[in-house]
């Protein structure tokens, strides 16, 4: 990730010893550049992302990041929490276009995901740590960096090991991934979380508006509320799994909340170079004083060899001997590239089904195979959701790209069913082939269900024959302790007080009236289908009685198996 290499300290620190101690709390690291990469100082703690059997990589692939703290004040100490940065200070300045992108991302997410409450100052803190606000606001008129901001090659040498997932489309590297852009997204994460923040119809990780909105969307995943400390910390650690990173971002977040101001784009210095050579040509070693400089050899005639007997101590040079022939070392044959994948095989069992609002039990899975039907490793498979059910992959994305392992298997993230029942399709597409290879996996979102149903009214369930029960019966349906809206329920009047009397609707006794203009006699029914409202509530119509007396049962059951059985008593008229 990030924009500033090295262990630089801010000017104004009165004590280098204290400054060094402050920086020791954070591990220094390399930062991305437009043309190359630099090693991180401490990468041992960062997990290798993208390896077989490990969790999905973070946004940045745990690349190195900017590790400067906010400015130090006073006698070589960090600002205490109650101090405010100096108004108009260079450190609290944010380039105009970058600041506009952070604020627009906050406003957009406030409208689309009000629960999250992502503050622009948090986006600014991450943007500062990741790229120094897009290299100090060096952007074109659309908010795009003139040249890509690239992190190190994620080849497992000091960093995570993430094989190429985008064919080099974003990072220009067809062997391994690299974090890209002002907010440092690795390509496979951008594929899922990329957003169009400036309305130009494109999702470009090098555009600050797109990148800021994508970063905010990622931070809001898993229904987080960023005003809750635990959710805030989890969101930042999802960006880069490092406690030092968490502390650095929180320092800048707190700093910007105390005050920040707009500065012209490009007016701030670009992030500096790392300590060490940083890829530069090292200067020649200085010559110590008093050391004579070597004299250059003057051109002239070649020196004649000494002759025997001329007083020279040189002896005749023996004729050169030819060394015995040696056996050349064995050559290692170049590695062979395995044949590419040519087809996809569905590994599902046809069970892609879940009630509305719930998680699918099965994950879409396919196997990439070569022409000889052997599994193909390192194949890229893109999963895309289509349909009108509102279903997404876990985290909110509708498109994800997965790289197969040695067994050729690509498994998509878990599916979260939307709120609208209906059919859906998970389209699996094999990337990198000359001819499109696509497999459609069918799924279904079924009606929402409830696992509990309780009566919430206190109506007396006794009535005289030929009259109407007083009041209406009210119930509430829940699922996992939460209100269950849109759940279908069936209310049935059963004969007798004993279950042994049967579960079929009675042919006499209490009854409901269906809506309509027909005579009441024609609208009598002892079985109704209803649906819970937005709060999971169910209000039954009035119950009427004919001239049959006795004890009856009212059975109400929801989709999902929640059941309530109530006893109804019909007495002789007074």
Coordinates of C-alpha atoms in Angstrom, one line a residue, residues 85 112 133 174 184 200 425:
X85 CA -3.8 20.8 15.2
X112 CA -27.3 4.2 0.6
X133 CA -3.7 11.7 -0.5
X174 CA 0.5 -10.8 -15.4
X184 CA -4.4 0.8 -2.8
X200 CA -18.6 8.5 -15.6
X425 CA -28.6 -17.4 -11.8

